[in-house]
Coordinates of C-alpha atoms and ligand atoms in Angstrom, one line a residue:
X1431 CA 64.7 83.3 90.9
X1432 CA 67.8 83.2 89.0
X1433 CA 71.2 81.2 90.1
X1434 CA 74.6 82.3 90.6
X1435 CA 77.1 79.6 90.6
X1436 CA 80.4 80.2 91.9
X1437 CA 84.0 79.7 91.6
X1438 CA 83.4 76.3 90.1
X1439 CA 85.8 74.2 87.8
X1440 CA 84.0 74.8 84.3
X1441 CA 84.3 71.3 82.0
X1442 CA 82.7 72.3 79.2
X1443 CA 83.8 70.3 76.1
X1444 CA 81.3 71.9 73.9
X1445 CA 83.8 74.7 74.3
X1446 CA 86.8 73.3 75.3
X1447 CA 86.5 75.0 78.9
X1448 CA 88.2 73.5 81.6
X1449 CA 88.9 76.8 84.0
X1450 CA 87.7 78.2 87.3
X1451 CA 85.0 80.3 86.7
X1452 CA 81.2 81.5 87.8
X1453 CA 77.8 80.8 85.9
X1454 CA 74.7 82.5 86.2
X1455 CA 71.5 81.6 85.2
X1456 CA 68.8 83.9 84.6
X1457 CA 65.0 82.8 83.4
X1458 CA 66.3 79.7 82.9
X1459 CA 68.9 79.8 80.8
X1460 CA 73.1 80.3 80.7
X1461 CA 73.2 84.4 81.1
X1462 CA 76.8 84.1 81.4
X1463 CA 79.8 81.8 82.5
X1464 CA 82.5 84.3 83.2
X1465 CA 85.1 85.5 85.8
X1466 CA 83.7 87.0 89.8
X1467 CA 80.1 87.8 88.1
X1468 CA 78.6 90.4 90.1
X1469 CA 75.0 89.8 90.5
X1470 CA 72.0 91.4 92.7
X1471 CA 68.9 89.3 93.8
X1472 CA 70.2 85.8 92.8
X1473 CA 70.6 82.9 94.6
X1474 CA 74.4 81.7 95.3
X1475 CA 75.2 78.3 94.7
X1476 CA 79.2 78.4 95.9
X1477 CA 81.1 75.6 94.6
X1478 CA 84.0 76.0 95.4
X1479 CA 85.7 72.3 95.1
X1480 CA 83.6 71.2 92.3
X1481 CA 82.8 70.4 89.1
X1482 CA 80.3 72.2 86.8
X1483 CA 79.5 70.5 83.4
X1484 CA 76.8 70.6 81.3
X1485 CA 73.7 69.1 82.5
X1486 CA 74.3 65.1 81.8
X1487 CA 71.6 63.7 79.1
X1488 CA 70.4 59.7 79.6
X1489 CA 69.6 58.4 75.8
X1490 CA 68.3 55.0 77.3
X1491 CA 66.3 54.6 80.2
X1492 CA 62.6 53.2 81.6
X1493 CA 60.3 55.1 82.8
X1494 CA 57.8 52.1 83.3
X1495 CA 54.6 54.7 83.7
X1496 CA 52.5 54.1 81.9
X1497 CA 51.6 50.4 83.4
X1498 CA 54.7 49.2 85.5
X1499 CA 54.4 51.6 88.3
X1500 CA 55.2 49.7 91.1
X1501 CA 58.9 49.2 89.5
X1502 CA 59.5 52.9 88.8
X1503 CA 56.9 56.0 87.8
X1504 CA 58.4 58.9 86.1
X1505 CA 58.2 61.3 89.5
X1506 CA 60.5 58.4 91.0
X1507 CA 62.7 57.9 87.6
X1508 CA 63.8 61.1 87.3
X1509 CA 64.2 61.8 91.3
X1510 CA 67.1 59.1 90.6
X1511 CA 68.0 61.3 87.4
X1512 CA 68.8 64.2 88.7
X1513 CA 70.7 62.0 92.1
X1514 CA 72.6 60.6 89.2
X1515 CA 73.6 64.1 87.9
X1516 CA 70.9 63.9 84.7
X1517 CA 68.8 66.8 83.6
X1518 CA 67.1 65.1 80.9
X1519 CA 66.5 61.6 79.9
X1520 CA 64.7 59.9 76.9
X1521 CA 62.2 57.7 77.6
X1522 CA 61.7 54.3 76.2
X1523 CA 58.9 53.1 74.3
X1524 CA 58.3 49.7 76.0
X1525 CA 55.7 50.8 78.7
X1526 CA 52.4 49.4 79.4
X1527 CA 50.5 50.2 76.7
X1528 CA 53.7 51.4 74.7
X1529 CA 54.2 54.7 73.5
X1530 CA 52.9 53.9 70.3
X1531 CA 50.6 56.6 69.5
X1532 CA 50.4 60.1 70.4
X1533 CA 47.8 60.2 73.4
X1534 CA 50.7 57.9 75.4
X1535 CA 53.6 60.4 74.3
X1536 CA 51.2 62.7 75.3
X1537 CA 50.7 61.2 79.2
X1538 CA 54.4 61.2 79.4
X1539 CA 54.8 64.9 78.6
X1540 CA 51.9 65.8 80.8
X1541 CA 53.0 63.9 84.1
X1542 CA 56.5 64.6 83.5
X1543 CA 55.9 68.2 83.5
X1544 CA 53.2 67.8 86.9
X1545 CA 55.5 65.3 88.7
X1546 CA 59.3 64.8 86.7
X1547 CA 62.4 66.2 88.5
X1548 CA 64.3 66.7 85.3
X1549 CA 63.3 66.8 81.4
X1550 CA 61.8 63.9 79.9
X1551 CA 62.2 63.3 76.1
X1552 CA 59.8 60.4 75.1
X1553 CA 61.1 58.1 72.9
X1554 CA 58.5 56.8 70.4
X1555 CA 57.8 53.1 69.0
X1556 CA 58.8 51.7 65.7
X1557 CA 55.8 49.6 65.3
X1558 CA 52.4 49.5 67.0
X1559 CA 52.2 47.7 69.9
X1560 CA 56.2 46.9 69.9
X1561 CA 55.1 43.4 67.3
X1562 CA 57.0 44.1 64.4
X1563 CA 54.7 44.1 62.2
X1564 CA 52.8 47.5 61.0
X1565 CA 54.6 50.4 61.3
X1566 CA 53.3 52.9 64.1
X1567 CA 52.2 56.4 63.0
X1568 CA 55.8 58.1 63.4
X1569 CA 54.9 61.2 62.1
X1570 CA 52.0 61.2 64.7
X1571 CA 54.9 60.5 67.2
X1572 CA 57.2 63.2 66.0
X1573 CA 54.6 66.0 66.4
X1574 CA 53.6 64.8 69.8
X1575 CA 57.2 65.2 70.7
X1576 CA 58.9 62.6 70.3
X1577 CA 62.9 62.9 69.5
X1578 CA 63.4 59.2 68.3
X1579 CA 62.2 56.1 67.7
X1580 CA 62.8 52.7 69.1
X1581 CA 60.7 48.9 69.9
X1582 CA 63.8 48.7 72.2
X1583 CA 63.1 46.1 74.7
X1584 CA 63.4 43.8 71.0
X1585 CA 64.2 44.4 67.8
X1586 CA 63.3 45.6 64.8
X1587 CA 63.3 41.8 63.3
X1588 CA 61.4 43.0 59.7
X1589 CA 64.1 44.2 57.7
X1590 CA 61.5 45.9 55.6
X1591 CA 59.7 48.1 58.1
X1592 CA 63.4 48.9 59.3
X1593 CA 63.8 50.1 56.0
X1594 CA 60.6 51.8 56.1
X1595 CA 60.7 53.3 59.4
X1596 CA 64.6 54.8 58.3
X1597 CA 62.8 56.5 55.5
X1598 CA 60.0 58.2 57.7
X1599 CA 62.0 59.0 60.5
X1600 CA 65.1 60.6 58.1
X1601 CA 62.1 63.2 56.9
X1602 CA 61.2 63.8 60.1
X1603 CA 64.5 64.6 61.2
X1604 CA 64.7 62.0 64.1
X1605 CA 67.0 58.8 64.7
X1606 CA 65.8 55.2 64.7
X1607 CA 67.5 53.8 67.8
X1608 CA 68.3 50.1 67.3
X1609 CA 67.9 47.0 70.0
X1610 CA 70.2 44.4 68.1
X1611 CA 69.8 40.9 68.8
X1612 CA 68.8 38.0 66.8
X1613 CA 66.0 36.5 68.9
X1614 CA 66.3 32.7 67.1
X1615 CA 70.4 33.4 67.9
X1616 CA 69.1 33.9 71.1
X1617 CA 66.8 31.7 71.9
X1618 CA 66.4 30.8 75.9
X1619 CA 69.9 33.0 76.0
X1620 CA 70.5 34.6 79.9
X1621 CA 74.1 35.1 79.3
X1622 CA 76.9 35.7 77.0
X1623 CA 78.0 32.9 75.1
X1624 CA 81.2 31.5 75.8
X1625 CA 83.7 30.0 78.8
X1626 CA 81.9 31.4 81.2
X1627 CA 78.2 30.1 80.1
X1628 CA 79.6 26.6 79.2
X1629 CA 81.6 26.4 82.9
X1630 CA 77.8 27.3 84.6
X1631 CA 75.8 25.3 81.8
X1632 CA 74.0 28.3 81.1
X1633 CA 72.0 28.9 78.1
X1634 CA 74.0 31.4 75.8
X1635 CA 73.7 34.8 73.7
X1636 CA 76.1 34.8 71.3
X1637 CA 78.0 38.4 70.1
X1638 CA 76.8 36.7 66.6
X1639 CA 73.7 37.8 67.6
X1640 CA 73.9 41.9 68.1
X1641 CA 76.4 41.5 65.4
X1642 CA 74.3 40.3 62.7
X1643 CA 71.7 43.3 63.1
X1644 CA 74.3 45.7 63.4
X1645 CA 75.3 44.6 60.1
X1646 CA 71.9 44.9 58.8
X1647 CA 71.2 48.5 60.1
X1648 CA 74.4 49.9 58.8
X1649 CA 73.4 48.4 55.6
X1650 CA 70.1 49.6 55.9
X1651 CA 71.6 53.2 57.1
X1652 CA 73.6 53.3 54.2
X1653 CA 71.0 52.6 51.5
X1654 CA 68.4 55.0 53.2
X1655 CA 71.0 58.0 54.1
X1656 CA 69.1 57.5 57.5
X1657 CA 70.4 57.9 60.9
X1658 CA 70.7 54.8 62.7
X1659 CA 71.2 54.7 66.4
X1660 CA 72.6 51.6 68.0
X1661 CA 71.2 51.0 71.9
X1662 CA 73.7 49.5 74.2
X1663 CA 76.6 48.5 71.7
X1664 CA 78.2 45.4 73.5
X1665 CA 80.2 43.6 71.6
X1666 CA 83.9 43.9 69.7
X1667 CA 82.1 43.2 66.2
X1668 CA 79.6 46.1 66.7
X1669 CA 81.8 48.3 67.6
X1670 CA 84.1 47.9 64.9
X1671 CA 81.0 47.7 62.5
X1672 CA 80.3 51.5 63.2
X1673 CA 83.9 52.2 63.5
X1674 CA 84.2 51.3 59.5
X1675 CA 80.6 52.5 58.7
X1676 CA 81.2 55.7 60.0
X1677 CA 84.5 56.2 58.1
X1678 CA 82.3 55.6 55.2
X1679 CA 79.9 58.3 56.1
X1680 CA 77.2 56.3 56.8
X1681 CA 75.4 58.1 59.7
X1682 CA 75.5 55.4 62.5
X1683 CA 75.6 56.7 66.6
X1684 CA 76.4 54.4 69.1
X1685 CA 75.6 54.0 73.2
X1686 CA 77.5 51.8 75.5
X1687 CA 76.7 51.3 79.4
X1688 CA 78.3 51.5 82.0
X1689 CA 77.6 47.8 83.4
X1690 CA 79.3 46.9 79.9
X1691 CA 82.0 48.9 80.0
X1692 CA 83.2 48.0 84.3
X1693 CA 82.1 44.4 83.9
X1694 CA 82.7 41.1 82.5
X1695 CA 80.4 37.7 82.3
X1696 CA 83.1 36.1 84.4
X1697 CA 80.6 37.8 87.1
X1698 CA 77.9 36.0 86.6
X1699 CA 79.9 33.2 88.7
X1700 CA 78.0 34.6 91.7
X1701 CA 74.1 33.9 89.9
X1702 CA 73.1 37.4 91.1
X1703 CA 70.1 38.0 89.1
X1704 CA 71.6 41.7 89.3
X1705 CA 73.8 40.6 86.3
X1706 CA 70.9 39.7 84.0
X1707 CA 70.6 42.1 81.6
X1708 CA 70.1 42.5 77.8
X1709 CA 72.8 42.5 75.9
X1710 CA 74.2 40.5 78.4
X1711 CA 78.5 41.1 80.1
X1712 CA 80.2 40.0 77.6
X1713 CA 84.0 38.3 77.5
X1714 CA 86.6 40.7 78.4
X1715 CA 87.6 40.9 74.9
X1716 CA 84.4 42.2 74.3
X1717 CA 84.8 45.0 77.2
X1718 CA 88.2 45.9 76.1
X1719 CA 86.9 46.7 72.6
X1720 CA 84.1 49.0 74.2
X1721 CA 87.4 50.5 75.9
X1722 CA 89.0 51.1 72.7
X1723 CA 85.7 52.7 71.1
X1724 CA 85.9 54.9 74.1
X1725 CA 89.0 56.4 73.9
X1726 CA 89.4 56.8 70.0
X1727 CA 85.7 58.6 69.6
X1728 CA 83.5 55.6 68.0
X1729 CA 81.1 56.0 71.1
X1730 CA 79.3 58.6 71.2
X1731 CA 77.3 58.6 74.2
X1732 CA 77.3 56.4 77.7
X1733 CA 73.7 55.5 78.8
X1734 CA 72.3 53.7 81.2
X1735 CA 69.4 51.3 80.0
X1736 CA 68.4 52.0 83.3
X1737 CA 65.4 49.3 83.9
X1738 CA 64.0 49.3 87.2
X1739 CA 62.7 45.8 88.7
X1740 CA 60.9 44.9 91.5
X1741 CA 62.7 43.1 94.7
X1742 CA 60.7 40.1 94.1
X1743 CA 60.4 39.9 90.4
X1744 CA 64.0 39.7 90.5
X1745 CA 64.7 37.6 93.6
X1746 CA 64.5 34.3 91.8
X1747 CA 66.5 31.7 90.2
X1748 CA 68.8 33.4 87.4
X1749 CA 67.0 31.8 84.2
X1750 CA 63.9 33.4 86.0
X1751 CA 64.6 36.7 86.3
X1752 CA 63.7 39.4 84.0
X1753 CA 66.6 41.1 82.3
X1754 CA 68.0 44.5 83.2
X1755 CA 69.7 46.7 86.2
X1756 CA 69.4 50.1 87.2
X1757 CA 71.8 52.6 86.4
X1758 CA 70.9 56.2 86.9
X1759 CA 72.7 57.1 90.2
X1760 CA 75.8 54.9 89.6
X1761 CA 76.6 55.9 86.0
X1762 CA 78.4 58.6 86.7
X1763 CA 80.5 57.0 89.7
X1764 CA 81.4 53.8 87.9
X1765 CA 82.8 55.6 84.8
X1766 CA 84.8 58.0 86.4
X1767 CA 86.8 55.1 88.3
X1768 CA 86.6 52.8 85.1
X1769 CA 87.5 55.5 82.6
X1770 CA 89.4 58.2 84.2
X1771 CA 90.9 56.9 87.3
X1772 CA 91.7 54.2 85.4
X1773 CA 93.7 56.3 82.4
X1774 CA 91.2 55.3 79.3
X1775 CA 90.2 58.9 78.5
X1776 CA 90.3 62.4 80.6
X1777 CA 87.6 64.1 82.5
X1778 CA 86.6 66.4 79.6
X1779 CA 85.9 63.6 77.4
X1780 CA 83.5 61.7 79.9
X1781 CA 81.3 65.0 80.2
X1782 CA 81.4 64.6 76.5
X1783 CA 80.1 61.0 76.7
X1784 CA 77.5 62.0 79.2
X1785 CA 76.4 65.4 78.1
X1786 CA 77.6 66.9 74.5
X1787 CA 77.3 63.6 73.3
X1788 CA 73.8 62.5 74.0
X1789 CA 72.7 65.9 73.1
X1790 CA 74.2 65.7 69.6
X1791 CA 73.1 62.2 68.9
X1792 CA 69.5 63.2 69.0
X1793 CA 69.9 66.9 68.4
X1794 CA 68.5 67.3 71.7
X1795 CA 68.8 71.1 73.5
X1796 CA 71.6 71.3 76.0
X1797 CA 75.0 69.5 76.5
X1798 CA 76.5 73.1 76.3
X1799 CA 76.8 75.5 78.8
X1800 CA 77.1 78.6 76.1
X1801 CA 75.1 81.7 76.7
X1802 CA 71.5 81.3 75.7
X1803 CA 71.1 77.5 76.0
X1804 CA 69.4 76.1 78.8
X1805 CA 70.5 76.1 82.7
X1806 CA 71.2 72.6 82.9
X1807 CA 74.0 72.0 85.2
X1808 CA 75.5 68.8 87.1
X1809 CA 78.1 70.1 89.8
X1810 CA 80.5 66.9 90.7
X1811 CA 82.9 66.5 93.6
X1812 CA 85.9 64.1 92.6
X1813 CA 86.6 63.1 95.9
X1814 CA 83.5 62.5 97.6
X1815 CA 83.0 58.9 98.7
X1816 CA 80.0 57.0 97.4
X1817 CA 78.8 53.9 99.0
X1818 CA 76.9 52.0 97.2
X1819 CA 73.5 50.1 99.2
X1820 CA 70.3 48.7 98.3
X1821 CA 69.2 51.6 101.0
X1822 CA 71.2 54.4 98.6
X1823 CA 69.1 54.7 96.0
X1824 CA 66.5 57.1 95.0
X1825 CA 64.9 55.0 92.7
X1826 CA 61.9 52.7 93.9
X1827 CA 64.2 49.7 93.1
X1828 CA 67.8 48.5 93.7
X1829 CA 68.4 45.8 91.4
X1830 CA 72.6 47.2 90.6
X1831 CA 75.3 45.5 89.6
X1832 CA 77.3 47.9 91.7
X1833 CA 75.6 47.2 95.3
X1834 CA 78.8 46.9 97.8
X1835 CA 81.1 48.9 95.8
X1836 CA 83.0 52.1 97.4
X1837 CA 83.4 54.9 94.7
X1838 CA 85.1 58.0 94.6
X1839 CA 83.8 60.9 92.4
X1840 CA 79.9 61.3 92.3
X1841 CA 77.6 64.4 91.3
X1842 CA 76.4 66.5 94.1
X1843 CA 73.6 68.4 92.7
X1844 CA 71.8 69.1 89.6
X1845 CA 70.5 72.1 88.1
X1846 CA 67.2 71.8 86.0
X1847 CA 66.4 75.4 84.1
X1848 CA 68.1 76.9 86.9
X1849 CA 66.3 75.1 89.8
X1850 CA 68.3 73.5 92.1
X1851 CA 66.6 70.1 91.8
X1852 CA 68.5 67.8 93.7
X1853 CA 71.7 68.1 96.3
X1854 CA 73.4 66.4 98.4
X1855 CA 75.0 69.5 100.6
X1856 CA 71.6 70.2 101.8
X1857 CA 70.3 66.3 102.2
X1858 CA 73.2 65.2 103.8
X1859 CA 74.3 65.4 107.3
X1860 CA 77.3 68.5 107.3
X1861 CA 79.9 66.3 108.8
X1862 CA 79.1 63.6 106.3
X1863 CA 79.6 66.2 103.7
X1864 CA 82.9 66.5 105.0
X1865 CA 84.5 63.3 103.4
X1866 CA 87.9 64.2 103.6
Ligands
ZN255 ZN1 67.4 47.4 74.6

């Protein structure tokens, strides 16, 4: 069946689009994006009102299947993808056994293509097992399908199988995506270090500690001619580390989230285990320097780190609790009222940092809508009201930062290959539909 998309507003920044026009998909892919396209035996998807962009591409987020099912699988994950307005996400490494070798990458392919909502791009380990210590078969990773590397969940604390693993991964064409901290910097860390941690008498992470590493990769980027990729950039110090690096032509990507980017660790006042996570808020200094990166192009890509928890593994005192949120369905909400509504950049630049971006960063397909690339499509309605519950969410957990909030601007359905795959006009009640 092929799709006919109507009278949409077309953001396309791959093309510097931004008009009122139709799209039609045929065997999967963009046929055309054009002006009233007449078309026989498709189906009609008017949207009239909305937004079409390129389908949105998450660079970070957990899967937990293999081994952590009961937090999230990859049929639930990517449900709250394509809610979220994703067509594709990459995978993380840290599952349960990790996706260190090819029969795991393998699993994840296989069950995302039985079960998955959206595209999954697996995300292979640096080193077996996630220890550090002997370097994973990366070639073995690569063929498997694989589009980057990563022990994300902890760094890459060997200097010399960073080096090593630059080296591989630059002949085989991927990027080595980077978890920066310093874990003796860190040490019993669960917050950022600063006002905030000393006024609770919480244990600290200092921005010292991504800082350092970031330092080291670039360095390590620069000597190899390697693409580094740097997860959930948090702090003013990495930011401006690539900012300079990249001026220097060192190849160096960066990802922010968008728990980074709306919040500071003067939130942590309230002990919600909600605003555990890894890099932890940081100062507003920190925040405002994200900002900056934002609007003057040194980010590249807005991800989620979306890591699902369960109720109870979370519902514990805050030096307990394991570290990370969920982020899928609320990315796209949070940084339209943080980043647009709030004046930082315009809406063609956010669908760059959700779509063209990711896409780029690890030379992924999609992030375009030009004819011939694949029918991946997000449609978005800017004034649709999105409340925020623990009941809202697609995902098997709930453990957001953003539980409470009232937002406007949300996506409302997601094209996957030209399948409908998710939306809201169908699932929701008509008059609710009707928000203003
Ligand atoms: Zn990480």
């Amino acid at each position: 069946m092929n799709l006919l998309i109507t009278n949409a507003r077309v953001v396309d920044p791959s093309q510097e689009l931004d008009t009122t026009l139709d799209i039609l998909i045929e065997d999967g892919v963009i046929a055309r994006v054009d002006r009233r396209i007449k078309a026989a035996h498709v189906e009609t998807l008017d949207a009239t009102g909305l937004v079409a962009t390129p389908g949105f591409i998450d660079l970070h987020t957990h899967l937990r299947e293999p081994g952590q099912e009961h937090k999230e699988t990859i049929a639930t994950g990517t449900r709250a993808a394509v809610a979220g307005g994703y067509t594709a996400v990459s995978a993380m490494a840290n599952t349960v056994p990790p996706n260190d070798e090819r029969a795991v990458t393998e699993m994840v392919r296989a069950e995302a293509a039985r079960n998955g909502s959206c595209r999954v791009y697996p995300v292979g380990a640096v080193s077996k097992g996630l220890l550090g210590e002997e370097m994973a078969e990366l070639a073995d990773l690569r063929a498997a399908g694989c589009v980057a590397v990563s022990d994300d969940g902890k760094p890459v604390w060997n200097a010399q199988l960073m080096r090593r693993a630059l080296e591989y991964c630059s002949m085989l064409g991927i990027p080595v995506i980077a978890h920066e901290e310093d874990a003796n910097l860190n040490e019993g860390g669960v917050m950022h270090e600063g006002f905030t941690s000393t006024l609770l008498g919480m244990r600290g992470i200092p921005a010292a500690s991504e800082e350092t590493l970031v330092a080291r990769d670039v360095i390590l980027a620069r000597l190899t001619g390697a693409h580094v990729h740097i997860a959930h950039l948090s702090t003013a110090g990495a930011i401006d580390a690539v900012r300079r690096a990249r001026a220097e032509g060192v190849r160096v990507t960066c990802e922010v989230t968008p728990h980074h980017l709306a919040l500071g660790d003067d939130a942590v006042q309230s002990f919600s285990t909600n605003l555990k996570m890894n890099p932890p808020l940081r100062a507003e200094a920190h925040r405002r320097a994200l900002l900056e990166g934002i609007a003057d192009g040194t980010v590249d890509a807005i991800a989620t780190d979306h890591a699902p928890h369960h109720f109870d593994e979370k519902n514990v005192e805050f030096e307990l609790a394991p570290f990370g949120v969920i982020g899928l369905e609320t990315a796209f909400a949070v940084c339209y009222r943080q980043l647009v509504l709030g004046k930082v950049i315009a809406l063609p630049r956010l669908i760059d940092l959700f779509s063209c971006g990711p896409a780029r960063v690890f030379a992924l397909p999609g992030g375009t809508l030009k004819t011939g690339s694949l029918g991946d499509v997000t449609l978005l309605d800017l004034a649709a009201r999105y409340d925020v519950t623990r009941d809202s969410f697609v995902s098997k957990a709930a453990n957001s930062p953003f539980v409470g909030e009232s937002y406007q601007g949300r996506p409302v359905a997601t094209v996957v290959g030209g399948v409908v795959k998710h939306d809201l006009r169908t699932t929701s009640s008509p008059k609710k539909r009707k928000h203003k």
